[in-house]
GROMACS .gro file of N, CA and C in nm:
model
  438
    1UNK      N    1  -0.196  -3.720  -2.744
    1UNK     CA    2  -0.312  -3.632  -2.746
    1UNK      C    3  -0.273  -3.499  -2.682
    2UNK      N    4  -0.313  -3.421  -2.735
    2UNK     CA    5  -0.307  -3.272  -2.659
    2UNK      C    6  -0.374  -3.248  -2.565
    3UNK      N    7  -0.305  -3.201  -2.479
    3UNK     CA    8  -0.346  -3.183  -2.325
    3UNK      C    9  -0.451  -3.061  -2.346
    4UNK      N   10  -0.556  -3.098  -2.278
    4UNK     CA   11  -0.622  -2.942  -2.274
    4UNK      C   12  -0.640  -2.875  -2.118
    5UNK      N   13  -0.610  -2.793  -2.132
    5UNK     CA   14  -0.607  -2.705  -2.027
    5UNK      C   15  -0.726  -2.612  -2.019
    6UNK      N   16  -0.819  -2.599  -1.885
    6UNK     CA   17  -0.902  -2.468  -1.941
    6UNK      C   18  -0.898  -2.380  -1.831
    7UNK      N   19  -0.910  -2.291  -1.905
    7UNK     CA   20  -0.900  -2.128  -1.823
    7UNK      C   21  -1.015  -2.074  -1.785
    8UNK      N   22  -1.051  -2.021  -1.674
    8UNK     CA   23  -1.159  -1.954  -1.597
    8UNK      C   24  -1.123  -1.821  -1.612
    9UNK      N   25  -1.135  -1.747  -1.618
    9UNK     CA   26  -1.131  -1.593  -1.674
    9UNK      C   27  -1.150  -1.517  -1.517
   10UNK      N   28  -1.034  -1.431  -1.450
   10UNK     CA   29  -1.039  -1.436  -1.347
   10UNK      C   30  -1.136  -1.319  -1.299
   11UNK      N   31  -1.143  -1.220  -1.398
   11UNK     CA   32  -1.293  -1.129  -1.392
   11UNK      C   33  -1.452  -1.210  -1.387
   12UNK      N   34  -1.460  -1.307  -1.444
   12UNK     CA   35  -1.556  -1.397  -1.446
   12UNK      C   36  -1.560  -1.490  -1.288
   13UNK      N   37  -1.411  -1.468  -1.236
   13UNK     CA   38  -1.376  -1.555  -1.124
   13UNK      C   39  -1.404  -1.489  -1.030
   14UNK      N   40  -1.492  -1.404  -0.981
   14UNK     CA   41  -1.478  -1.299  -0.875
   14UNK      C   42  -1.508  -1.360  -0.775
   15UNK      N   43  -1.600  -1.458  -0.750
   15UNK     CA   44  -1.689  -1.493  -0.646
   15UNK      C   45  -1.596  -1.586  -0.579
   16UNK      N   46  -1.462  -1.593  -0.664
   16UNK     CA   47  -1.356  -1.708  -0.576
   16UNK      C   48  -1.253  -1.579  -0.541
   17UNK      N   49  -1.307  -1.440  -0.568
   17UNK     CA   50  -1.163  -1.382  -0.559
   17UNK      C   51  -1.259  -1.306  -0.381
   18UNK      N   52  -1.375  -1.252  -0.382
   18UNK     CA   53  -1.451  -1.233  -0.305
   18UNK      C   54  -1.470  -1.301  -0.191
   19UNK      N   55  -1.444  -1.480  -0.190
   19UNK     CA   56  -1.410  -1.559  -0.127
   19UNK      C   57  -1.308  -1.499  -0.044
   20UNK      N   58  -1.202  -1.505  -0.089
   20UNK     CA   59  -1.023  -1.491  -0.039
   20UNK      C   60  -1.021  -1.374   0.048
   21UNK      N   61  -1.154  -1.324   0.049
   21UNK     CA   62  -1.109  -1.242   0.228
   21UNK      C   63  -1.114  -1.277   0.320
   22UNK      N   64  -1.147  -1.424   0.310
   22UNK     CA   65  -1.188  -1.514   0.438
   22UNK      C   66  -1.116  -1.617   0.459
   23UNK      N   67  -1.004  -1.587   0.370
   23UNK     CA   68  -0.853  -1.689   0.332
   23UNK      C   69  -0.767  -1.651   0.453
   24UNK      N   70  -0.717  -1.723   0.503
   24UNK     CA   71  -0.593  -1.707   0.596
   24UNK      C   72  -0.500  -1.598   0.522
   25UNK      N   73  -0.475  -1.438   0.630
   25UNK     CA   74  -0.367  -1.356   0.597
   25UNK      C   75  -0.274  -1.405   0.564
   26UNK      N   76  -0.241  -1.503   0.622
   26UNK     CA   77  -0.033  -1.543   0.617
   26UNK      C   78  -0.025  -1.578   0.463
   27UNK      N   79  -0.115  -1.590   0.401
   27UNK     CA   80  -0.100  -1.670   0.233
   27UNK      C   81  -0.007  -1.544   0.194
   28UNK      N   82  -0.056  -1.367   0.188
   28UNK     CA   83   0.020  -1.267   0.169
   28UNK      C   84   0.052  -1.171   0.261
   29UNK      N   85   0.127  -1.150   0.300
   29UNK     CA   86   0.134  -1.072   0.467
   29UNK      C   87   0.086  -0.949   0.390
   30UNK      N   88   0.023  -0.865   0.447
   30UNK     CA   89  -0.033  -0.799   0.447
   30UNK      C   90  -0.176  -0.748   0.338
   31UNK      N   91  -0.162  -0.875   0.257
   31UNK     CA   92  -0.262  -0.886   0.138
   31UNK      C   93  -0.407  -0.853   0.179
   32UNK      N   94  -0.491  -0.851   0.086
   32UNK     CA   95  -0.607  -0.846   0.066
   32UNK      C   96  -0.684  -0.882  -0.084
   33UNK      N   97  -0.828  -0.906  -0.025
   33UNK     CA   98  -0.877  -0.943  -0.189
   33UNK      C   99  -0.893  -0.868  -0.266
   34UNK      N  100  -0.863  -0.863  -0.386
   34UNK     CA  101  -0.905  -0.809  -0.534
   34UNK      C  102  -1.040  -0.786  -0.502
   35UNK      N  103  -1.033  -0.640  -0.569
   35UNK     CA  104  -1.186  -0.567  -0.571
   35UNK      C  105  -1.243  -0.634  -0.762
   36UNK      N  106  -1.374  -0.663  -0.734
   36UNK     CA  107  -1.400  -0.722  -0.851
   36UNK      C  108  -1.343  -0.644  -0.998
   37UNK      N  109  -1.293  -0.722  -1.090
   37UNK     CA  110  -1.224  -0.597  -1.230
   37UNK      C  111  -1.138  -0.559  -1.185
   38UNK      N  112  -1.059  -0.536  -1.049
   38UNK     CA  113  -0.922  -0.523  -1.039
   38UNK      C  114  -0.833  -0.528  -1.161
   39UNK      N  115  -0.775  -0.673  -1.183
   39UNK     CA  116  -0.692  -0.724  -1.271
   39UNK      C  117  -0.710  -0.821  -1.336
   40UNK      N  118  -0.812  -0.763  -1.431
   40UNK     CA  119  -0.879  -0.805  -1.553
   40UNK      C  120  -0.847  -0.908  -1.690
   41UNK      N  121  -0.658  -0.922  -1.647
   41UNK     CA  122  -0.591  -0.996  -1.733
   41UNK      C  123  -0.594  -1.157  -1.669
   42UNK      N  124  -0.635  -1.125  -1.525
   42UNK     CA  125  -0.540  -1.316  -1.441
   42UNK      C  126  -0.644  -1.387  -1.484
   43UNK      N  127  -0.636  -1.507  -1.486
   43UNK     CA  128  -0.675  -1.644  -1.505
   43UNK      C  129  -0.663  -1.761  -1.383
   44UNK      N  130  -0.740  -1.831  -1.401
   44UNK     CA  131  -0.717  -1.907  -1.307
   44UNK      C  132  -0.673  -2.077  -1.410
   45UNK      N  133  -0.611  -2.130  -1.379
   45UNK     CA  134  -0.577  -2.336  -1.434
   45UNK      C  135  -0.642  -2.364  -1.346
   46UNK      N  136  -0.696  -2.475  -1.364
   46UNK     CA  137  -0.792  -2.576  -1.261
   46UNK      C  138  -0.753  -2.741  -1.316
   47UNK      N  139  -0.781  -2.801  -1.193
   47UNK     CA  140  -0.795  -2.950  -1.213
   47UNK      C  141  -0.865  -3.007  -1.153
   48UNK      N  142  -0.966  -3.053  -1.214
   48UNK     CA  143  -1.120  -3.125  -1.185
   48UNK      C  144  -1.164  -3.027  -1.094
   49UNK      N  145  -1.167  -2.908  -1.109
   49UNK     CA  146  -1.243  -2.819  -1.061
   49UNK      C  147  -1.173  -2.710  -0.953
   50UNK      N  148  -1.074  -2.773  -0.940
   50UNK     CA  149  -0.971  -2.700  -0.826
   50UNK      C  150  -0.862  -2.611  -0.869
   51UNK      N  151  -0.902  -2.480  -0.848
   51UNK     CA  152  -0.758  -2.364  -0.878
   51UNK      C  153  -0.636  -2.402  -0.867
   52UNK      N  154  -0.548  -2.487  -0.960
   52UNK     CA  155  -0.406  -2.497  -0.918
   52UNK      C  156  -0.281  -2.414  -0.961
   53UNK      N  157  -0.326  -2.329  -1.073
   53UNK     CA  158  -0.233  -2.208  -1.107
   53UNK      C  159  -0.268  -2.072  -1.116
   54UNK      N  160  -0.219  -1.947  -1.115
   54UNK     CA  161  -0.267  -1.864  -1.236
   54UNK      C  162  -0.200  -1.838  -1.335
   55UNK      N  163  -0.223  -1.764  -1.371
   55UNK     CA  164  -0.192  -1.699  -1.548
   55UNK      C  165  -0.218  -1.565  -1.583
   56UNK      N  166  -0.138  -1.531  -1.638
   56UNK     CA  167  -0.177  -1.384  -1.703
   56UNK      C  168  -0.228  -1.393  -1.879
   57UNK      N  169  -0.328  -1.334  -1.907
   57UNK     CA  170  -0.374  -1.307  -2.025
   57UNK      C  171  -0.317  -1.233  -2.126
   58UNK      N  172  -0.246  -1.237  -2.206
   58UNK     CA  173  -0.165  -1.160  -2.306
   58UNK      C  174  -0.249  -1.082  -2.386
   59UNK      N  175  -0.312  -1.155  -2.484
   59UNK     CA  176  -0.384  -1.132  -2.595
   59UNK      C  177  -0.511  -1.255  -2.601
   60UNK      N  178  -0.580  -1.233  -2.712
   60UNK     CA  179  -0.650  -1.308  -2.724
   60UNK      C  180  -0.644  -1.448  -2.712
   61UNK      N  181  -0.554  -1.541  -2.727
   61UNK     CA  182  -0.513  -1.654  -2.740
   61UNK      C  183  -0.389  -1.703  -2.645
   62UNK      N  184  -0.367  -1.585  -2.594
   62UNK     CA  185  -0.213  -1.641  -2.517
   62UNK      C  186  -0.243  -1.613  -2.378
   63UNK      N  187  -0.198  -1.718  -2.250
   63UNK     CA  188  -0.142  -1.706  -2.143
   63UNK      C  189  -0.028  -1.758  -2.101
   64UNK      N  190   0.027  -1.639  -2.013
   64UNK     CA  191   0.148  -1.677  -1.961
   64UNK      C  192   0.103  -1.713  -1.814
   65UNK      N  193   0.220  -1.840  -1.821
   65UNK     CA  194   0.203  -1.857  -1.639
   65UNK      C  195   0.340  -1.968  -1.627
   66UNK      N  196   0.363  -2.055  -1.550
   66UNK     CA  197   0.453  -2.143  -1.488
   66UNK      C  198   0.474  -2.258  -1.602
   67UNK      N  199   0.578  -2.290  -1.582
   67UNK     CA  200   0.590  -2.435  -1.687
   67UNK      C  201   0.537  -2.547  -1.608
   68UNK      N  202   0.567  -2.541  -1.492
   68UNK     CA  203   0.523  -2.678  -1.426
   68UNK      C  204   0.364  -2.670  -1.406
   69UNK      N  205   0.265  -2.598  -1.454
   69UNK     CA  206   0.177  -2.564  -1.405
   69UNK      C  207   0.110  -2.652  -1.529
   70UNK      N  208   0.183  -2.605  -1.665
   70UNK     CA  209   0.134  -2.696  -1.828
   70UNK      C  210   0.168  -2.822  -1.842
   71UNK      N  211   0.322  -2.807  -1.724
   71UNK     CA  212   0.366  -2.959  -1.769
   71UNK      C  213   0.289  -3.075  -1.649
   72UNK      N  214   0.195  -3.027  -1.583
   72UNK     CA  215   0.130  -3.142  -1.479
   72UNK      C  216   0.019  -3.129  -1.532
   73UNK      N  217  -0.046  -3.100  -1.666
   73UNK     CA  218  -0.194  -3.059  -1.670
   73UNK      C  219  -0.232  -3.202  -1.743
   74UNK      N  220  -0.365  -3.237  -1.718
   74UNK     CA  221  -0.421  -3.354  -1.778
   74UNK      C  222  -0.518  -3.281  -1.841
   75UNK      N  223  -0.617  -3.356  -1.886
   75UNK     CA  224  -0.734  -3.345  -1.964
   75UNK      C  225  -0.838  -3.283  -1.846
   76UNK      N  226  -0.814  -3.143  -1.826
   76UNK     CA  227  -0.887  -3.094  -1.735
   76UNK      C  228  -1.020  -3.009  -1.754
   77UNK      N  229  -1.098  -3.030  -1.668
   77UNK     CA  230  -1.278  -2.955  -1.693
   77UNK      C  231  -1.294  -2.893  -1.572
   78UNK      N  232  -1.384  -2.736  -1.580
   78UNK     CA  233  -1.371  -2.673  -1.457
   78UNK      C  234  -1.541  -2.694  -1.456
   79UNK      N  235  -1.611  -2.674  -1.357
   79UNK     CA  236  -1.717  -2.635  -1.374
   79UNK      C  237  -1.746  -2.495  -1.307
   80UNK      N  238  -1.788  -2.393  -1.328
   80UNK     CA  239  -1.777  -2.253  -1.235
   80UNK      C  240  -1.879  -2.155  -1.323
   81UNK      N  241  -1.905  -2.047  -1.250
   81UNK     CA  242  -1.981  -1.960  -1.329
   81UNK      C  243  -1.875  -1.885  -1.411
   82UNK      N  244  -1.772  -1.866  -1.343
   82UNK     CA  245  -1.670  -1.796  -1.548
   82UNK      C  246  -1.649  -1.896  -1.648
   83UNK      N  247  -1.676  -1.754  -1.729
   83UNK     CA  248  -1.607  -1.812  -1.888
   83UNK      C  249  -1.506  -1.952  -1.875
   84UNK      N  250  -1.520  -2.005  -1.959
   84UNK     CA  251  -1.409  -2.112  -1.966
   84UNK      C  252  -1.314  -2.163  -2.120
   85UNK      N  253  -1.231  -2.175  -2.134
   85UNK     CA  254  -1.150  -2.215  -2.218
   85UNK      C  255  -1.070  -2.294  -2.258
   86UNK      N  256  -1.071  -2.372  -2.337
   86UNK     CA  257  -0.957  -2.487  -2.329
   86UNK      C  258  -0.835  -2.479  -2.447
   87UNK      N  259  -0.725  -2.486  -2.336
   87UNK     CA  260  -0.608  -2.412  -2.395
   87UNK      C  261  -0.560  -2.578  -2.514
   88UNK      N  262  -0.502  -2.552  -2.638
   88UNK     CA  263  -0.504  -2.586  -2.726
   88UNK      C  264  -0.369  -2.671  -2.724
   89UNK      N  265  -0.273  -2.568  -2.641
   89UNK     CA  266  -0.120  -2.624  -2.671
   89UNK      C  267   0.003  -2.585  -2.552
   90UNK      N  268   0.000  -2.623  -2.482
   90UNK     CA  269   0.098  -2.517  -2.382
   90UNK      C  270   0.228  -2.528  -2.411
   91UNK      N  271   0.332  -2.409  -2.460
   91UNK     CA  272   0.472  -2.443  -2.475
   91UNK      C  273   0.570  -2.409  -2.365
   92UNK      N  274   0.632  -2.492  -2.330
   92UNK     CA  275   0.679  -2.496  -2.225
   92UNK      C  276   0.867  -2.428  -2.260
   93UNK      N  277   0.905  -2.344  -2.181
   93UNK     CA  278   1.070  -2.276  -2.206
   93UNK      C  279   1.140  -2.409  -2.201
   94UNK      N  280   1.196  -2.450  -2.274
   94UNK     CA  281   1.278  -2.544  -2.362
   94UNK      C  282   1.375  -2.533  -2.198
   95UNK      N  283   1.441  -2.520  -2.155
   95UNK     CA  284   1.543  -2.510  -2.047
   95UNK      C  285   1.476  -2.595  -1.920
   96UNK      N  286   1.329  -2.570  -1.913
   96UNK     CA  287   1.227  -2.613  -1.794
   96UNK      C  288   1.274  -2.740  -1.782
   97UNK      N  289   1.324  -2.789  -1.650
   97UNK     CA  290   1.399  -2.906  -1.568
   97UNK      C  291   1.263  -2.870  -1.414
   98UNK      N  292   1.171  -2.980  -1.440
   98UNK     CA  293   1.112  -2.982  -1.311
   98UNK      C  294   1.205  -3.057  -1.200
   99UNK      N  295   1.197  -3.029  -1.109
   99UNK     CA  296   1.286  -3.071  -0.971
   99UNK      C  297   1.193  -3.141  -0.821
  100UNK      N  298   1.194  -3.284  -0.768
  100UNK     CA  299   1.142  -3.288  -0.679
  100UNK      C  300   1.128  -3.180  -0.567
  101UNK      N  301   1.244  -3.062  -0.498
  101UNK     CA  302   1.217  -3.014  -0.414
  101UNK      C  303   1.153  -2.900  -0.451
  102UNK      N  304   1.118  -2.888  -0.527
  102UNK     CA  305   1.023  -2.738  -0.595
  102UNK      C  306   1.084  -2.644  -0.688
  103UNK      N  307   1.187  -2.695  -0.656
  103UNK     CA  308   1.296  -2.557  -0.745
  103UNK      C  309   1.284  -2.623  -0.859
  104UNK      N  310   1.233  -2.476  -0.960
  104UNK     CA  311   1.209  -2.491  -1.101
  104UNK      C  312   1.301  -2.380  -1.203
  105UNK      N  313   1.395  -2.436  -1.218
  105UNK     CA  314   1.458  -2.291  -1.295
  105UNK      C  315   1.447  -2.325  -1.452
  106UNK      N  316   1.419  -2.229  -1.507
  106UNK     CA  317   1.324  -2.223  -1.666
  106UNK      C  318   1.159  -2.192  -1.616
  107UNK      N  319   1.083  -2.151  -1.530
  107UNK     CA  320   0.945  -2.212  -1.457
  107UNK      C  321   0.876  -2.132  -1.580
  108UNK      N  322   0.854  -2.126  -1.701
  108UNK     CA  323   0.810  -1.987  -1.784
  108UNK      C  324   0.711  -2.069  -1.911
  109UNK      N  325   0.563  -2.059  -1.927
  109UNK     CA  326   0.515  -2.126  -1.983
  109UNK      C  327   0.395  -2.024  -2.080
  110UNK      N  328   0.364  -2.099  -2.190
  110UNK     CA  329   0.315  -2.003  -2.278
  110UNK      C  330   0.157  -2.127  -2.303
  111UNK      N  331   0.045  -2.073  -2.285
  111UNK     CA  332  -0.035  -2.150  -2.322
  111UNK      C  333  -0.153  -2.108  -2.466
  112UNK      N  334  -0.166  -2.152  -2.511
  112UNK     CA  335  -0.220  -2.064  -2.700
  112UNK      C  336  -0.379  -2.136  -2.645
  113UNK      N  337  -0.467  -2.099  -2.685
  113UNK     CA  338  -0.649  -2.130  -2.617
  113UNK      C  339  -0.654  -2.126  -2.759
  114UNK      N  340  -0.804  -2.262  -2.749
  114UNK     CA  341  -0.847  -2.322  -2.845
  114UNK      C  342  -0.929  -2.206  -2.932
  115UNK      N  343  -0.981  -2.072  -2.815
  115UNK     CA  344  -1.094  -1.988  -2.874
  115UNK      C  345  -1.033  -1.875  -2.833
  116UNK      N  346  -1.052  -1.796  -2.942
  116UNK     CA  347  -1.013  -1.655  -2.892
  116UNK      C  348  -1.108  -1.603  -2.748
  117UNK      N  349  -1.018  -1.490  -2.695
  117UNK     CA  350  -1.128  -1.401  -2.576
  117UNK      C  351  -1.104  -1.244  -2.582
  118UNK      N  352  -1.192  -1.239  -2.645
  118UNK     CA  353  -1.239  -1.109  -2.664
  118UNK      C  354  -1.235  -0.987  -2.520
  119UNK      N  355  -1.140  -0.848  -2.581
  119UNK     CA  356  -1.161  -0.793  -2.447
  119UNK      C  357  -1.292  -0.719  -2.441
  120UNK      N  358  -1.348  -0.703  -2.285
  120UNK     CA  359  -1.447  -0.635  -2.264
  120UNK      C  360  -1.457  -0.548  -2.141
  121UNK      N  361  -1.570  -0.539  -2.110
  121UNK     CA  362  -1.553  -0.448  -1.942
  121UNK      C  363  -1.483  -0.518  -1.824
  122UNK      N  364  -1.504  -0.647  -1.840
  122UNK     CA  365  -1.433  -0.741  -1.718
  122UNK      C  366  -1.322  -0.828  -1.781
  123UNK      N  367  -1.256  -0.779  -1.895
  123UNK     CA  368  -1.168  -0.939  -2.006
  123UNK      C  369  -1.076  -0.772  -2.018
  124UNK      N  370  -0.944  -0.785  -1.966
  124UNK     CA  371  -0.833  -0.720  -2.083
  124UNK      C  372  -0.698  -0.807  -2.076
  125UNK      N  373  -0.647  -0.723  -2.131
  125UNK     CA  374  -0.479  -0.821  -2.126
  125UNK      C  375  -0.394  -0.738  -2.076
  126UNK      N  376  -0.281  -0.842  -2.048
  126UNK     CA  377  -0.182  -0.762  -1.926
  126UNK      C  378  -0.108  -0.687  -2.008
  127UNK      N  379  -0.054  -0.548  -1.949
  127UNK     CA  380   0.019  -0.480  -2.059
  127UNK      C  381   0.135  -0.450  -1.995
  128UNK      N  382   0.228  -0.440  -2.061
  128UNK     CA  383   0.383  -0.383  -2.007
  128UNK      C  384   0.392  -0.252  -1.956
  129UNK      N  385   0.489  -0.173  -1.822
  129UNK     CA  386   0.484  -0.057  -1.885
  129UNK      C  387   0.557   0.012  -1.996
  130UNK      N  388   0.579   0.193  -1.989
  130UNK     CA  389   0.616   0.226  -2.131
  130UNK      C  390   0.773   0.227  -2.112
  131UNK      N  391   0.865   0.199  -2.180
  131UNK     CA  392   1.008   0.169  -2.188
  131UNK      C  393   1.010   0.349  -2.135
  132UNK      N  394   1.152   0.293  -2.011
  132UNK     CA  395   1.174   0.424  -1.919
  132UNK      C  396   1.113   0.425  -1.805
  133UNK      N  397   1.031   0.354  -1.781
  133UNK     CA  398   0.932   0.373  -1.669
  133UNK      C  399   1.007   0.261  -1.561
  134UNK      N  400   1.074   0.267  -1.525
  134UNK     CA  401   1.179   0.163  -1.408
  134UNK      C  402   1.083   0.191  -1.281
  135UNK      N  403   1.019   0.141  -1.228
  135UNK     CA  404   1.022   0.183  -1.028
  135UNK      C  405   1.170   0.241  -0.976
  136UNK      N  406   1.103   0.335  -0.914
  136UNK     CA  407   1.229   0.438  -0.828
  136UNK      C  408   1.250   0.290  -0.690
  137UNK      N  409   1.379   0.291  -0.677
  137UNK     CA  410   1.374   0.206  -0.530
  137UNK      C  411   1.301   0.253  -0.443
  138UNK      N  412   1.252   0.114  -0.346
  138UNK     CA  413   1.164   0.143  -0.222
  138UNK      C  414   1.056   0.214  -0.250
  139UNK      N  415   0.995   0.153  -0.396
  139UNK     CA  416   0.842   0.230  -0.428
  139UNK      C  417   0.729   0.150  -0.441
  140UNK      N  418   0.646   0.134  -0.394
  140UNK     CA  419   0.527   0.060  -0.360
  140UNK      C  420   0.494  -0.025  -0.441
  141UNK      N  421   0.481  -0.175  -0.450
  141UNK     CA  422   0.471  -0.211  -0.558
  141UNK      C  423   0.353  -0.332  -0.518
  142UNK      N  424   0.257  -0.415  -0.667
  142UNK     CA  425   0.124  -0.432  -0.644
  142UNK      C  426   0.136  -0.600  -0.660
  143UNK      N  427   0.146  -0.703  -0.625
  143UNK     CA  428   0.119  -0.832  -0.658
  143UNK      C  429  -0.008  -0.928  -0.678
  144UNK      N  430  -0.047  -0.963  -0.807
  144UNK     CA  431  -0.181  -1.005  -0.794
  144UNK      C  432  -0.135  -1.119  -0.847
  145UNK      N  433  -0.211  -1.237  -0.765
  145UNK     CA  434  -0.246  -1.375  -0.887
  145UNK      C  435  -0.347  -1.489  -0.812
  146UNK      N  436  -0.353  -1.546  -0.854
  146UNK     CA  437  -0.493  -1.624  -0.821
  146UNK      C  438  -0.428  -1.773  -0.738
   0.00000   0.00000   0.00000
């Protein structure tokens, strides 16, 4: 049977991202929470209701996130006020060797959703930048994920 996976839409997820200022600093040294619509592409994986990955939103149908994240997923249901989705098929990088001590080399996972998601004011997809655009060393750089 096909595993379904479902996705919480992490613009839809705010009230868990709004939460996370009240999260222990050390999770990101010097972090802070996402202002709501921040980064409109992340996703959250859940299992029986509990955030266990994120994901980035490609396009309508695609997230990227971890292989081990597709390859531990069961028949999972979130209940939450975001959107929700249940991913259809997750393909996992053919190389992906999960490892008891955590080390995952291949960790690169592609998940295809049963329903398209439409972008909107709080829904976009992650975009690359434009070829040429390298970061200069030692230039400020932004980490988001759920």
């Amino acid at each position: 049977m096909v595993r379904k996976i479902v996705i919480t839409l992490a613009v839809l997820f705010s009230a868990v991202l709004s939460a996370a200022a009240t999260l222990d600093k050390r999770i990101i040294v010097g972090g802070e929470a996402a202002k709501d619509g921040e980064f409109p592409f992340l996703v959250t994986i859940t299992d029986a209701g509990k955030h266990m990955c994120g994901g980035s939103l490609l396009d309508n149908t695609t997230v990227l996130t971890a292989a081990h994240c597709a390859k531990e997923s069961k028949d999972w249901l979130n209940r939450t006020t975001g959107g929700q989705v249940i991913a259809a098929k997750p393909i996992l990088y053919p190389g992906f060797r999960p490892r008891r001590n955590g080390d995952h080399p291949h960790d690169i996972a592609i998940l295809k959703l049963s329903t398209p998601i439409q972008e909107s004011d709080t829904v976009g997809y992650a975009t690359l930048p434009p070829a040429g655009s390298d970061p200069v060393a030692n230039s400020l750089a932004i980490a988001a994920g759920c």
